[in-house]
CSV table of C-alpha atoms in Angstrom, one decimal:
chain,number,residue,atom,x,y,z
I,79,MET,CA,21.5,5.3,-7.8
I,80,PRO,CA,23.1,5.8,-4.3
I,81,VAL,CA,22.1,3.8,-1.2
I,82,SER,CA,20.0,6.1,1.1
I,83,ILE,CA,21.1,6.8,4.6
I,84,LYS,CA,18.2,7.1,7.0
I,85,SER,CA,17.8,9.9,9.5
I,86,ALA,CA,17.2,9.3,13.2
I,87,LYS,CA,13.5,10.0,12.6
I,88,GLU,CA,13.2,7.7,9.6
I,89,ILE,CA,15.0,4.9,11.6
I,90,GLU,CA,12.5,5.3,14.4
I,91,LEU,CA,9.6,5.0,12.0
I,92,MET,CA,11.2,1.9,10.4
I,93,ARG,CA,11.8,0.4,13.9
I,94,THR,CA,8.2,0.8,14.7
I,95,ALA,CA,7.1,-0.7,11.4
I,96,GLY,CA,9.5,-3.6,12.0
I,97,ARG,CA,8.2,-4.3,15.5
I,98,ILE,CA,4.7,-4.5,14.2
I,99,LEU,CA,5.7,-6.8,11.4
I,100,GLY,CA,7.5,-9.1,13.9
I,101,ARG,CA,4.2,-9.3,15.8
I,102,VAL,CA,2.3,-10.0,12.6
I,103,HIS,CA,4.6,-12.9,11.8
I,104,GLU,CA,4.3,-14.4,15.3
I,105,GLU,CA,0.6,-14.2,15.4
I,106,LEU,CA,0.2,-15.4,11.8
I,107,ALA,CA,2.3,-18.5,12.4
I,108,ARG,CA,0.1,-19.5,15.4
I,109,GLU,CA,-3.0,-19.4,13.2
I,110,ILE,CA,-1.8,-22.0,10.6
I,111,VAL,CA,-3.3,-25.4,10.9
I,112,PRO,CA,-3.9,-28.3,8.5
I,113,GLY,CA,-7.0,-27.9,6.4
I,114,MET,CA,-7.0,-24.2,5.9
I,115,SER,CA,-6.5,-22.6,2.5
I,116,THR,CA,-3.7,-20.3,1.5
I,117,LEU,CA,-6.3,-17.7,0.9
I,118,ASP,CA,-7.4,-18.1,4.6
I,119,ILE,CA,-3.8,-17.3,5.5
I,120,ASP,CA,-3.8,-14.2,3.4
I,121,ARG,CA,-7.1,-12.9,5.0
I,122,ILE,CA,-5.7,-13.4,8.5
I,123,CYS,CA,-2.5,-11.6,7.5
I,124,GLU,CA,-4.2,-8.6,6.1
I,125,GLU,CA,-6.5,-8.3,9.1
I,126,LEU,CA,-3.5,-8.4,11.4
I,127,ILE,CA,-1.6,-5.8,9.5
I,128,ARG,CA,-4.5,-3.4,9.4
I,129,SER,CA,-5.3,-4.0,13.1
I,130,TYR,CA,-2.0,-2.4,13.9
I,131,GLY,CA,-2.8,0.7,11.8
I,132,CYS,CA,-0.5,-0.3,8.9
I,133,ILE,CA,-1.0,-0.9,5.2
I,134,PRO,CA,-0.1,-4.3,3.6
I,135,SER,CA,2.8,-3.3,1.4
I,136,PHE,CA,2.5,-6.4,-0.9
I,137,LEU,CA,-1.1,-5.9,-1.8
I,138,ASN,CA,-1.3,-4.7,-5.4
I,139,TYR,CA,2.5,-4.1,-5.4
I,140,GLU,CA,3.3,-4.3,-9.2
I,141,GLY,CA,0.0,-6.2,-9.5
I,142,PHE,CA,0.5,-8.8,-6.7
I,143,PRO,CA,-3.0,-9.7,-5.6
I,144,ALA,CA,-2.5,-10.5,-1.9
I,145,SER,CA,-1.1,-9.2,1.4
I,146,VAL,CA,1.3,-12.1,1.9
I,147,CYS,CA,3.2,-14.5,-0.4
I,148,VAL,CA,2.3,-18.0,0.7
I,149,SER,CA,4.8,-20.4,-0.8
I,150,VAL,CA,4.3,-24.1,-0.1
I,151,ASN,CA,7.0,-26.8,-0.1
I,152,ASP,CA,8.8,-26.5,-3.5
I,153,GLU,CA,7.6,-22.9,-4.0
I,154,VAL,CA,10.5,-20.6,-3.3
I,155,VAL,CA,8.7,-17.3,-3.2
I,156,HIS,CA,5.7,-15.3,-4.4
I,157,GLY,CA,3.1,-18.0,-3.9
I,158,ILE,CA,-0.3,-16.5,-4.7
I,159,PRO,CA,-2.9,-17.3,-2.1
I,160,SER,CA,-5.9,-19.4,-3.3
I,161,GLY,CA,-9.0,-20.8,-1.9
I,162,ARG,CA,-8.3,-24.0,-3.7
I,163,ARG,CA,-4.8,-24.5,-2.2
I,164,ILE,CA,-5.2,-26.4,1.1
I,165,VAL,CA,-2.3,-26.9,3.4
I,166,LYS,CA,-1.8,-30.2,5.0
I,167,GLU,CA,0.1,-31.9,7.9
I,168,GLY,CA,3.8,-32.0,7.0
I,169,ASP,CA,3.8,-29.1,4.6
I,170,ILE,CA,6.3,-26.2,5.1
I,171,ILE,CA,5.1,-22.7,4.2
I,172,SER,CA,7.2,-19.6,3.5
I,173,LEU,CA,5.3,-16.5,4.5
I,174,ASP,CA,6.7,-13.3,3.0
I,175,THR,CA,5.0,-10.1,3.9
I,176,GLY,CA,5.5,-6.4,4.6
I,177,VAL,CA,3.9,-3.4,6.3
I,178,ILE,CA,3.9,0.4,5.6
I,179,TYR,CA,3.8,2.5,8.8
I,180,LYS,CA,3.6,6.3,8.3
I,181,GLY,CA,5.2,6.0,4.9
I,182,TYR,CA,8.0,3.6,5.8
I,183,GLN,CA,8.3,-0.1,5.0
I,184,SER,CA,9.4,-3.2,6.7
I,185,ASP,CA,9.8,-6.6,5.0
I,186,ALA,CA,10.3,-10.0,6.5
I,187,ALA,CA,9.8,-13.7,5.7
I,188,ARG,CA,9.5,-16.9,7.8
I,189,THR,CA,9.2,-20.5,6.9
I,190,VAL,CA,6.9,-22.5,9.2
I,191,GLY,CA,5.8,-26.1,9.4
I,192,VAL,CA,2.2,-27.3,9.4
I,193,GLY,CA,1.7,-29.7,12.2
I,194,ASN,CA,4.4,-32.4,12.4
I,195,ILE,CA,7.1,-32.0,9.7
I,196,SER,CA,10.0,-34.3,8.7
I,197,LYS,CA,13.4,-33.9,10.2
I,198,GLN,CA,14.7,-33.0,6.7
I,199,ALA,CA,12.2,-30.1,6.5
I,200,ALA,CA,12.9,-28.9,10.0
I,201,ASP,CA,16.7,-28.9,9.4
I,202,LEU,CA,16.2,-26.9,6.2
I,203,ILE,CA,14.2,-24.3,8.0
I,204,GLU,CA,16.7,-23.9,10.8
I,205,ARG,CA,19.7,-24.0,8.6
I,206,THR,CA,18.2,-21.3,6.3
I,207,LYS,CA,17.7,-19.1,9.4
I,208,LEU,CA,21.3,-19.8,10.5
I,209,CYS,CA,22.5,-18.7,7.0
I,210,PHE,CA,20.9,-15.3,7.6
I,211,PHE,CA,22.7,-14.9,10.9
I,212,ALA,CA,26.0,-16.0,9.4
I,213,GLY,CA,25.6,-13.1,7.0
I,214,MET,CA,24.8,-10.8,9.9
I,215,GLN,CA,28.4,-11.3,11.2
I,216,TYR,CA,29.5,-9.1,8.3
I,217,ALA,CA,26.7,-6.5,8.4
I,218,LYS,CA,28.9,-3.9,10.1
I,219,ALA,CA,29.7,-0.3,9.3
I,220,GLY,CA,32.9,-0.2,7.4
I,221,GLY,CA,32.4,-3.7,6.1
I,222,ARG,CA,31.6,-4.7,2.5
I,223,LEU,CA,28.1,-5.6,1.3
I,224,PHE,CA,29.0,-8.8,-0.5
I,225,ASP,CA,30.8,-10.2,2.5
I,226,ILE,CA,27.3,-10.8,3.7
I,227,SER,CA,26.6,-12.7,0.5
I,228,ALA,CA,29.7,-14.8,0.8
I,229,ALA,CA,29.0,-15.7,4.4
I,230,ILE,CA,25.4,-16.9,3.6
I,231,ASP,CA,26.7,-19.0,0.7
I,232,SER,CA,29.5,-20.5,2.8
I,233,HIS,CA,27.1,-21.5,5.6
I,234,ALA,CA,24.7,-23.2,3.2
I,235,GLN,CA,26.3,-26.6,3.5
I,236,TYR,CA,24.7,-30.1,3.4
I,237,GLY,CA,24.5,-30.0,-0.4
I,238,TYR,CA,21.9,-27.3,-0.4
I,239,GLY,CA,21.3,-25.0,-3.3
I,240,VAL,CA,21.4,-21.2,-2.7
I,241,VAL,CA,18.9,-19.5,-5.0
I,242,ARG,CA,20.6,-17.1,-7.4
I,243,ASP,CA,17.7,-15.7,-9.4
I,244,LEU,CA,16.4,-13.6,-6.5
I,245,VAL,CA,18.2,-11.3,-4.1
I,246,GLY,CA,17.7,-9.1,-1.1
I,247,HIS,CA,17.5,-5.3,-1.3
I,248,GLY,CA,17.6,-1.9,0.3
I,249,ILE,CA,14.4,-0.7,1.9
I,250,GLY,CA,12.9,2.5,3.2
I,251,ARG,CA,10.1,4.6,1.8
I,252,ASN,CA,10.1,2.1,-1.0
I,253,MET,CA,10.0,-1.7,-0.7
I,254,HIS,CA,12.8,-2.1,-3.1
I,255,GLU,CA,15.7,0.3,-3.0
I,256,PRO,CA,19.4,0.0,-3.9
I,257,PRO,CA,21.5,-2.0,-3.3
I,258,GLU,CA,20.8,-5.6,-4.4
I,259,ILE,CA,22.0,-8.2,-1.9
I,260,PRO,CA,22.8,-11.6,-3.5
I,261,ASN,CA,22.8,-14.6,-1.2
I,262,PHE,CA,25.8,-16.3,-3.0
I,263,ARG,CA,29.4,-15.4,-3.3
I,264,GLN,CA,30.3,-12.5,-5.6
I,265,ARG,CA,33.5,-11.8,-7.6
I,266,PHE,CA,34.0,-8.5,-5.7
I,267,ARG,CA,33.2,-7.4,-2.2
I,268,GLY,CA,30.8,-4.6,-3.0
I,269,ILE,CA,30.2,-1.2,-1.5
I,270,ARG,CA,31.2,-0.2,2.0
I,271,LEU,CA,28.4,-0.4,4.6
I,272,ARG,CA,27.5,2.9,6.4
I,273,PRO,CA,25.5,3.6,9.5
I,274,GLY,CA,21.9,4.4,8.6
I,275,MET,CA,21.6,2.0,5.7
I,276,THR,CA,18.5,-0.2,6.0
I,277,LEU,CA,18.6,-3.6,4.2
I,278,ALA,CA,16.3,-6.6,3.6
I,279,VAL,CA,18.6,-9.7,3.7
I,280,GLU,CA,16.8,-12.9,2.7
I,281,PRO,CA,18.4,-16.2,2.1
I,282,MET,CA,16.3,-18.6,0.0
I,283,ILE,CA,17.8,-22.1,0.3
I,284,ASN,CA,16.7,-25.3,-1.5
I,285,ILE,CA,17.4,-28.9,-0.4
I,286,GLY,CA,18.4,-29.7,-4.0
I,287,THR,CA,19.5,-27.5,-6.9
I,288,TRP,CA,19.8,-23.8,-6.7
I,289,ARG,CA,18.0,-23.6,-10.1
I,290,VAL,CA,14.4,-22.4,-10.2
I,291,ASN,CA,11.4,-22.2,-12.6
I,292,TRP,CA,9.0,-19.3,-13.0
I,293,SER,CA,5.4,-20.2,-13.1
I,294,SER,CA,3.0,-19.1,-15.9
I,295,ASN,CA,1.2,-16.7,-13.4
I,296,GLY,CA,4.3,-14.5,-13.7
I,297,TRP,CA,4.9,-14.6,-9.9
I,298,THR,CA,5.5,-17.9,-8.3
I,299,VAL,CA,9.0,-19.3,-8.3
I,300,THR,CA,9.5,-23.1,-7.7
I,301,THR,CA,12.6,-25.3,-7.3
I,302,ALA,CA,13.6,-26.8,-10.7
I,303,ASP,CA,13.9,-30.3,-9.2
I,304,GLY,CA,10.8,-30.2,-7.0
I,305,SER,CA,12.8,-30.1,-3.7
I,306,LEU,CA,11.8,-28.3,-0.6
I,307,SER,CA,12.7,-24.6,-0.2
I,308,ALA,CA,12.9,-22.3,2.8
I,309,HIS,CA,13.1,-18.5,3.1
I,310,TYR,CA,14.2,-16.3,6.0
I,311,GLU,CA,14.3,-12.6,5.8
I,312,ASN,CA,14.6,-9.6,8.1
I,313,THR,CA,14.9,-5.8,7.6
I,314,ILE,CA,18.1,-4.7,9.3
I,315,LEU,CA,19.8,-1.4,10.2
I,316,ILE,CA,23.5,-0.9,9.9
I,317,THR,CA,24.9,0.8,13.0
I,318,ARG,CA,28.4,1.6,14.2
I,319,SER,CA,28.2,-1.3,16.7
I,320,GLY,CA,26.7,-3.9,14.3
I,321,PRO,CA,23.4,-4.8,12.8
I,322,GLU,CA,20.1,-4.1,14.4
I,323,LEU,CA,17.2,-6.4,13.5
I,324,LEU,CA,14.2,-4.2,12.8
I,325,SER,CA,11.5,-6.7,11.7
I,326,VAL,CA,11.2,-8.7,15.0
I,327,THR,CA,9.5,-8.1,18.3
I,328,GLU,CA,11.6,-6.8,21.1
I,329,GLU,CA,11.4,-10.2,22.9
I,330,GLU,CA,12.5,-12.0,19.7
I,331,ALA,CA,15.3,-9.6,19.1
I,332,GLU,CA,16.8,-10.4,22.6
I,333,ASN,CA,16.5,-14.1,22.1
I,334,LEU,CA,17.9,-14.0,18.6
I,335,ASN,CA,20.9,-12.0,19.7
I,336,GLN,CA,21.7,-14.6,22.3
I,337,MET,CA,21.1,-17.6,20.1
I,338,TYR,CA,22.6,-16.6,16.8
I,339,LEU,CA,25.0,-13.7,16.8
I,340,ALA,CA,27.7,-16.2,17.7
I,341,VAL,CA,27.1,-18.4,14.6
């Protein structure tokens, strides 16, 4: 199935969806404190998404029962919110969520700390973010898709494991569209990138092994060795002049361009 090229109108709708999602992530992160449940986090996230006139794209997607994946510590992705799961000081939480705005989707993930976290955890969060931006150096029209994958893999130093069982994806009217975007080096360089492609690039990095286990609930993925995991994702647009970050606020986009595009 070919990778879709978005029209100017579609891009503008996805840009609006992304700006909203960026605000949701900023506001959600500020709400997280020790003692709240992961279900509390989900309720806040859904309220935020709907307050902006959007639909939570994760809710009931292929049966997922919540508006945000809340993955704690060794949970890589797809943590299911629960009233029994209480977050505590020192935890790290990966928040993966998406919105639908006028039929178009945006998808993004952030890993945040609860209160004071260890230096090891803080370094993992920051370095996972930097892996994303290392990949962005290759998200250019005329470039090759899997050069993004190779750059992410190469930047994940420090003995970290780059998760191989889960990948990024195209996005548009549907949450998951072609192509798949691995976060680790591939044998070939992949398709050529073209202006108008919209992609969700999402490194998932573990302090220990890259290997993971799938929980009996059919959703939650955990590190095989119980080590911490971090997740950073944005929806991006391929343009002639380079990648545009869609799933961030305008203010954050400016700061990120200054901070990371020279990784």
